[in-house]
Amino acid sequence: MFRNTRSVVKGFPKRVVHLTSLDEITDETLFTQSNLELLEDLKLSDQKKQYKLENDPRIIWLADFLKNHKDRKCLLICCC
């Protein structure tokens, strides 16, 4: 099996990393919510959490970023 990696397939532009820190994430409520989401994703919590994304600063920022960069390809890597 062959894999089409950037080193094999020529003509790709150089990757440019743009890290973003959200100041709102320091809010204790959002921090707790993020941890609960992670625990549920890892199946380490028995609670079934309903995500309320409409006021989540992570989602608001991402939606705004994608609207402003419609003509670009974006790779989103998330971590806690």
PDB file of C-alpha atoms in Angstrom:
ATOM      1  CA  MET A   1       0.000   0.000   0.000  1.00  0.00           C
ATOM      2  CA  PHE A   2       1.284   3.449  -0.889  1.00  0.00           C
ATOM      3  CA  ARG A   3       0.508   6.593   1.006  1.00  0.00           C
ATOM      4  CA  ASN A   4       0.340  10.003  -0.656  1.00  0.00           C
ATOM      5  CA  THR A   5       2.407  12.002   1.792  1.00  0.00           C
ATOM      6  CA  ARG A   6       3.591  15.560   1.338  1.00  0.00           C
ATOM      7  CA  SER A   7       7.139  14.283   0.925  1.00  0.00           C
ATOM      8  CA  VAL A   8       6.122  12.001  -1.963  1.00  0.00           C
ATOM      9  CA  VAL A   9       3.609  14.216  -3.784  1.00  0.00           C
ATOM     10  CA  LYS A  10       5.261  17.470  -4.861  1.00  0.00           C
ATOM     11  CA  GLY A  11       3.699  20.907  -5.208  1.00  0.00           C
ATOM     12  CA  PHE A  12       2.167  21.375  -1.764  1.00  0.00           C
ATOM     13  CA  PRO A  13       2.645  24.763  -0.097  1.00  0.00           C
ATOM     14  CA  LYS A  14       4.501  24.869   3.206  1.00  0.00           C
ATOM     15  CA  ARG A  15       2.295  24.389   6.251  1.00  0.00           C
ATOM     16  CA  VAL A  16       1.865  27.436   8.444  1.00  0.00           C
ATOM     17  CA  VAL A  17       0.717  26.991  12.028  1.00  0.00           C
ATOM     18  CA  HIS A  18      -1.605  29.604  13.551  1.00  0.00           C
ATOM     19  CA  LEU A  19      -2.154  28.841  17.227  1.00  0.00           C
ATOM     20  CA  THR A  20      -5.001  30.626  18.970  1.00  0.00           C
ATOM     21  CA  SER A  21      -5.667  30.939  22.661  1.00  0.00           C
ATOM     22  CA  LEU A  22      -9.158  31.892  23.779  1.00  0.00           C
ATOM     23  CA  ASP A  23      -9.161  34.089  26.877  1.00  0.00           C
ATOM     24  CA  GLU A  24     -12.704  32.955  27.692  1.00  0.00           C
ATOM     25  CA  ILE A  25     -11.487  29.397  28.246  1.00  0.00           C
ATOM     26  CA  THR A  26     -10.089  30.488  31.626  1.00  0.00           C
ATOM     27  CA  ASP A  27     -13.651  30.896  32.862  1.00  0.00           C
ATOM     28  CA  GLU A  28     -14.156  28.161  35.468  1.00  0.00           C
ATOM     29  CA  THR A  29     -17.582  27.147  34.141  1.00  0.00           C
ATOM     30  CA  LEU A  30     -16.294  26.658  30.604  1.00  0.00           C
ATOM     31  CA  PHE A  31     -13.229  24.837  31.900  1.00  0.00           C
ATOM     32  CA  THR A  32     -15.463  22.451  33.866  1.00  0.00           C
ATOM     33  CA  GLN A  33     -17.723  21.976  30.835  1.00  0.00           C
ATOM     34  CA  SER A  34     -14.725  21.177  28.642  1.00  0.00           C
ATOM     35  CA  ASN A  35     -13.485  18.593  31.113  1.00  0.00           C
ATOM     36  CA  LEU A  36     -16.909  16.934  31.296  1.00  0.00           C
ATOM     37  CA  GLU A  37     -17.021  16.779  27.496  1.00  0.00           C
ATOM     38  CA  LEU A  38     -13.605  15.147  27.414  1.00  0.00           C
ATOM     39  CA  LEU A  39     -14.498  12.625  30.113  1.00  0.00           C
ATOM     40  CA  GLU A  40     -17.676  11.697  28.265  1.00  0.00           C
ATOM     41  CA  ASP A  41     -15.757  11.317  25.004  1.00  0.00           C
ATOM     42  CA  LEU A  42     -13.310   9.035  26.785  1.00  0.00           C
ATOM     43  CA  LYS A  43     -16.225   7.162  28.397  1.00  0.00           C
ATOM     44  CA  LEU A  44     -14.876   7.999  31.866  1.00  0.00           C
ATOM     45  CA  SER A  45     -18.113   9.631  32.991  1.00  0.00           C
ATOM     46  CA  ASP A  46     -21.561   8.158  33.514  1.00  0.00           C
ATOM     47  CA  GLN A  47     -23.210  11.511  32.870  1.00  0.00           C
ATOM     48  CA  LYS A  48     -24.791  12.026  29.467  1.00  0.00           C
ATOM     49  CA  LYS A  49     -24.029  15.661  28.754  1.00  0.00           C
ATOM     50  CA  GLN A  50     -25.999  17.719  26.262  1.00  0.00           C
ATOM     51  CA  TYR A  51     -23.686  20.186  24.560  1.00  0.00           C
ATOM     52  CA  LYS A  52     -24.844  23.801  24.489  1.00  0.00           C
ATOM     53  CA  LEU A  53     -22.742  25.115  21.648  1.00  0.00           C
ATOM     54  CA  GLU A  54     -24.525  28.366  20.805  1.00  0.00           C
ATOM     55  CA  ASN A  55     -22.691  30.338  23.540  1.00  0.00           C
ATOM     56  CA  ASP A  56     -19.465  28.345  23.539  1.00  0.00           C
ATOM     57  CA  PRO A  57     -16.597  30.758  22.717  1.00  0.00           C
ATOM     58  CA  ARG A  58     -14.717  27.932  20.976  1.00  0.00           C
ATOM     59  CA  ILE A  59     -17.573  27.404  18.523  1.00  0.00           C
ATOM     60  CA  ILE A  60     -18.198  31.134  18.075  1.00  0.00           C
ATOM     61  CA  TRP A  61     -14.519  31.715  17.260  1.00  0.00           C
ATOM     62  CA  LEU A  62     -14.371  28.736  14.876  1.00  0.00           C
ATOM     63  CA  ALA A  63     -17.543  29.754  13.020  1.00  0.00           C
ATOM     64  CA  ASP A  64     -16.238  33.314  12.628  1.00  0.00           C
ATOM     65  CA  PHE A  65     -12.823  32.094  11.466  1.00  0.00           C
ATOM     66  CA  LEU A  66     -14.311  29.753   8.855  1.00  0.00           C
ATOM     67  CA  LYS A  67     -16.650  32.481   7.559  1.00  0.00           C
ATOM     68  CA  ASN A  68     -13.659  34.788   7.117  1.00  0.00           C
ATOM     69  CA  HIS A  69     -11.565  32.125   5.363  1.00  0.00           C
ATOM     70  CA  LYS A  70     -14.072  30.524   2.975  1.00  0.00           C
ATOM     71  CA  ASP A  71     -11.523  30.375   0.177  1.00  0.00           C
ATOM     72  CA  ARG A  72      -8.902  28.500   2.237  1.00  0.00           C
ATOM     73  CA  LYS A  73      -8.478  24.908   3.322  1.00  0.00           C
ATOM     74  CA  CYS A  74      -8.243  24.598   7.096  1.00  0.00           C
ATOM     75  CA  LEU A  75      -7.072  21.816   9.370  1.00  0.00           C
ATOM     76  CA  LEU A  76      -8.422  21.975  12.912  1.00  0.00           C
ATOM     77  CA  ILE A  77      -6.588  20.084  15.640  1.00  0.00           C
ATOM     78  CA  CYS A  78      -8.166  20.256  19.083  1.00  0.00           C
ATOM     79  CA  CYS A  79      -6.728  19.403  22.457  1.00  0.00           C
ATOM     80  CA  CYS A  80      -7.501  20.069  26.092  1.00  0.00           C
TER      81      CYS A  80
END
